[in-house]
Amino acid sequence: MDRADYWNNAYQAKSDEQLSWYQPQSTLSLQLIDSLKLPSSAAIMDVGGGGPSALAGELLDRGFAGLSILDVSHDALERCRQRLGKRADQVTWLHTDITHFIPTHQYDLWHDRAVFHFLTTPADQATYIAAMQQGVKPAGHAIIATFAPDGPMQCSGLDVMRWSAEALAHAVGHAFVLVASIRETHQTPWGKPQAFTYCLFQRRTK
Ligand SMILES: C[S@@+](CC[C@H](N)C(=O)[O-])C[C@H]1O[C@@H](n2cnc3c(N)ncnc32)[C@H](O)[C@@H]1O
């Protein structure tokens, strides 16, 4: 089964509260985003930002006008669109696999919670990082949240790669500086703890 079918099936079968990654508020992402003091005109890309993620609504509430949401799953994007209602028109929707994505312009902020860790081959990881390098402005930022080294080995039935901040910074490469890393224990809707690593990177200007 290809990735799109896999994720579409997951979304068709489950409500938000049945999805392990569901969180009613994007608390730590927002804390990091707020610390950047971005202008409301900032171009923001949320990779895998469909499904139950509250982030799109939270960023629109803050007045951000340049939000793009990319997801491989049509059902994920549709669920997010439905939740936003009329405000969905303020978002650029990108229906593609991140490993096939060639950015056509550059973002002030690239955000990814729980997508990069599904890329378990060096080839897919390298393609993602190349897109991120191309898609983030010089001095722009990237927030990547993955399972931590003591986090789950699978999510939604798929194998994942678990990352420390140091290993992720190494994988992301010299084009980005690791500005901050924070560990979070996410509680699934049924109360199971999952260790995450959140990393904030800044793209070098040279
Ligand atoms: C675990 S969920 C996380 C969703 C959201 N970021 C959040 O924190 O609630 C992973 C999301 O990424 C999408 N996804 C998985 N692999 C992807 C890929 N290769 N390219 C784009 N989206 C992908 C899935 O459809 C799903 O919506």
Coordinates of C-alpha atoms and ligand atoms in Angstrom, one line a residue:
M1 CA 0.0 0.0 0.0
D2 CA 1.4 3.4 -0.9
R3 CA 1.8 6.2 1.7
A4 CA -1.3 8.1 0.6
D5 CA -3.6 5.1 0.8
Y6 CA -2.1 4.1 4.2
W7 CA -2.8 7.5 5.7
N8 CA -6.2 7.9 4.0
N9 CA -7.3 4.6 5.5
A10 CA -6.1 5.7 8.9
Y11 CA -8.1 8.9 8.8
Q12 CA -11.2 7.2 7.4
A13 CA -11.1 4.6 10.2
K14 CA -10.5 6.9 13.2
S15 CA -11.8 10.0 15.0
D16 CA -9.3 12.6 16.3
E17 CA -9.4 11.0 19.8
Q18 CA -8.5 7.6 18.3
L19 CA -5.3 8.9 16.8
S20 CA -2.2 8.5 19.1
W21 CA -0.7 11.9 18.0
Y22 CA -3.8 13.9 18.7
Q23 CA -3.3 16.9 21.0
P24 CA -5.9 19.6 21.5
Q25 CA -3.3 22.3 21.6
S26 CA 0.1 22.5 19.9
T27 CA 1.6 23.8 23.1
L28 CA 5.3 23.3 22.5
S29 CA 5.2 24.2 18.8
L30 CA 3.5 27.4 19.7
Q31 CA 6.0 28.2 22.5
L32 CA 8.8 27.8 20.0
I33 CA 7.0 29.7 17.2
D34 CA 6.1 32.6 19.6
S35 CA 9.7 32.8 20.7
L36 CA 10.6 33.7 17.1
K37 CA 8.4 36.8 17.0
L38 CA 7.6 36.4 13.3
P39 CA 5.7 39.1 11.5
S40 CA 2.1 38.2 10.6
S41 CA 3.2 38.2 6.9
A42 CA 5.6 35.3 7.6
A43 CA 5.5 32.4 5.2
I44 CA 5.0 29.2 7.2
M45 CA 5.0 25.6 6.0
D46 CA 3.5 22.9 8.1
V47 CA 4.7 19.5 6.8
G48 CA 2.1 16.7 7.5
G49 CA -0.1 19.3 9.0
G50 CA -3.4 17.8 8.1
G51 CA -5.6 15.5 10.2
P52 CA -6.3 16.5 13.8
S53 CA -3.6 19.1 14.1
A54 CA -4.8 22.3 15.8
L55 CA -1.8 24.2 14.6
A56 CA -3.4 25.7 11.5
G57 CA -6.2 27.2 13.5
E58 CA -3.9 28.4 16.2
L59 CA -1.6 30.2 13.7
L60 CA -4.6 31.8 11.9
D61 CA -5.8 33.0 15.4
R62 CA -2.4 34.7 15.8
G63 CA -3.0 36.5 12.5
F64 CA -0.5 34.6 10.3
A65 CA -1.5 35.1 6.7
G66 CA 1.0 33.0 4.8
L67 CA 0.3 29.5 6.0
S68 CA 0.8 26.4 3.8
I69 CA -0.1 22.9 4.8
L70 CA 1.3 19.9 3.0
D71 CA 0.1 16.4 3.5
V72 CA 0.3 13.2 1.5
S73 CA -3.2 12.3 2.6
H74 CA -6.2 13.8 0.9
D75 CA -8.3 12.8 3.9
A76 CA -5.9 14.5 6.3
L77 CA -6.2 17.7 4.4
E78 CA -9.9 17.5 4.2
R79 CA -10.3 16.9 7.9
C80 CA -8.2 20.0 8.6
R81 CA -10.2 22.0 6.0
Q82 CA -13.5 21.0 7.6
R83 CA -12.3 22.1 11.0
L84 CA -11.2 25.5 9.7
G85 CA -14.5 26.1 7.9
K86 CA -14.4 29.4 6.0
R87 CA -10.9 30.1 7.2
A88 CA -9.6 27.2 5.1
D89 CA -9.5 29.7 2.2
Q90 CA -6.7 31.6 3.9
V91 CA -4.4 28.5 3.7
T92 CA -2.4 27.1 0.7
W93 CA -3.1 23.4 0.6
L94 CA -0.4 21.1 -0.9
H95 CA -1.4 17.5 -1.5
T96 CA 1.9 15.7 -2.0
D97 CA 4.5 13.4 -0.4
I98 CA 7.2 15.5 1.2
T99 CA 9.8 13.3 -0.5
H100 CA 8.5 14.4 -3.9
F101 CA 8.1 18.1 -2.9
I102 CA 10.2 20.7 -4.7
P103 CA 9.6 24.1 -3.0
T104 CA 8.8 26.8 -5.5
H105 CA 9.5 29.5 -2.9
Q106 CA 11.1 29.9 0.5
Y107 CA 9.5 29.9 3.9
D108 CA 10.3 31.9 7.1
L109 CA 9.3 28.8 9.1
W110 CA 9.2 25.1 8.3
H111 CA 7.3 23.1 10.9
D112 CA 7.0 19.3 11.2
R113 CA 5.5 17.4 14.1
A114 CA 5.7 13.6 13.7
V115 CA 6.4 13.3 9.9
F116 CA 10.2 13.1 9.5
H117 CA 10.4 10.2 11.9
F118 CA 8.4 8.0 9.4
L119 CA 11.3 8.4 6.9
T120 CA 13.4 5.4 7.7
T121 CA 15.7 5.2 4.7
P122 CA 18.7 7.5 4.2
A123 CA 17.5 8.3 0.7
D124 CA 14.1 9.6 1.9
Q125 CA 15.7 11.5 4.8
A126 CA 18.2 13.1 2.4
T127 CA 15.4 14.1 -0.1
Y128 CA 13.4 15.6 2.8
I129 CA 16.4 17.6 4.1
A130 CA 17.2 18.8 0.5
A131 CA 13.6 20.1 0.3
M132 CA 13.9 21.8 3.7
Q133 CA 17.2 23.4 2.7
Q134 CA 15.7 24.7 -0.5
G135 CA 12.4 25.7 1.2
V136 CA 13.7 27.7 4.1
K137 CA 15.0 31.3 3.7
P138 CA 18.5 32.1 4.8
A139 CA 18.1 33.0 8.6
G140 CA 14.7 31.3 8.5
H141 CA 13.8 28.6 11.0
A142 CA 12.7 25.0 11.1
I143 CA 11.0 23.1 13.9
I144 CA 11.2 19.4 13.7
A145 CA 9.5 17.2 16.3
T146 CA 10.2 13.4 16.2
F147 CA 10.0 10.5 18.6
A148 CA 13.0 10.7 21.0
P149 CA 15.5 7.7 21.4
D150 CA 13.2 6.3 24.2
G151 CA 10.0 7.0 22.3
P152 CA 7.9 4.4 20.5
M153 CA 9.4 2.3 17.7
Q154 CA 6.2 2.5 15.7
C155 CA 3.4 5.0 15.1
S156 CA 0.1 4.1 13.5
G157 CA 1.5 0.7 12.7
L158 CA 4.5 2.1 10.8
D159 CA 8.1 1.8 11.8
V160 CA 9.7 5.0 12.8
M161 CA 13.2 6.3 13.3
R162 CA 13.8 7.8 16.8
W163 CA 16.1 10.8 17.0
S164 CA 18.2 12.6 19.6
A165 CA 18.7 16.3 19.0
E166 CA 22.3 15.7 18.3
A167 CA 21.6 13.0 15.7
L168 CA 18.9 15.1 14.1
A169 CA 21.2 18.1 13.9
H170 CA 23.9 15.9 12.2
A171 CA 21.3 14.6 9.7
V172 CA 20.0 18.1 9.0
G173 CA 23.6 19.1 8.2
H174 CA 25.7 22.2 8.1
A175 CA 23.2 24.4 6.4
F176 CA 21.3 24.7 9.7
V177 CA 22.3 25.5 13.3
L178 CA 20.5 23.8 16.2
V179 CA 19.2 26.7 18.3
A180 CA 17.2 24.8 20.9
S181 CA 16.0 21.3 21.7
I182 CA 13.2 20.4 24.1
R183 CA 12.0 17.0 25.2
E184 CA 8.3 16.5 25.6
T185 CA 6.3 13.6 26.9
H186 CA 3.1 13.5 24.8
Q187 CA 0.2 11.7 26.3
T188 CA -1.9 9.9 23.7
P189 CA -5.7 10.4 24.1
W190 CA -5.8 7.1 26.1
G191 CA -3.0 8.2 28.4
K192 CA 0.1 6.5 27.0
P193 CA 3.3 8.5 27.3
Q194 CA 5.4 9.1 24.2
A195 CA 8.8 10.8 24.3
F196 CA 9.3 13.4 21.6
T197 CA 12.4 15.5 20.7
Y198 CA 11.5 19.1 19.5
C199 CA 14.4 20.8 17.6
L200 CA 14.5 24.4 16.6
F201 CA 17.0 25.1 13.7
Q202 CA 18.0 28.3 12.0
R203 CA 19.3 28.2 8.4
R204 CA 22.7 29.7 8.1
T205 CA 23.0 32.8 5.9
K206 CA 26.2 31.4 4.2
Ligands
LIG1 C1 1.5 11.3 12.9 S1 0.6 12.4 11.9 C2 1.0 14.0 12.5 C3 0.0 15.1 12.1 C4 0.3 16.5 12.6 N1 1.6 17.0 12.2 C5 0.1 16.5 14.1 O1 1.0 16.8 14.8 O2 -1.1 16.3 14.5 C6 1.6 12.4 10.4 C7 0.9 13.2 9.2 O3 1.9 13.3 8.2 C8 1.3 12.8 7.0 N2 2.4 12.2 6.3 C9 3.0 11.0 6.5 N3 4.0 10.7 5.7 C10 4.1 11.8 4.9 C11 4.9 12.2 3.8 N4 5.9 11.3 3.3 N5 4.7 13.3 3.1 C12 3.7 14.2 3.5 N6 2.9 13.9 4.6 C13 3.0 12.7 5.2 C14 0.2 11.9 7.4 O4 -0.9 11.9 6.4 C15 -0.3 12.5 8.7 O5 -1.3 13.5 8.5

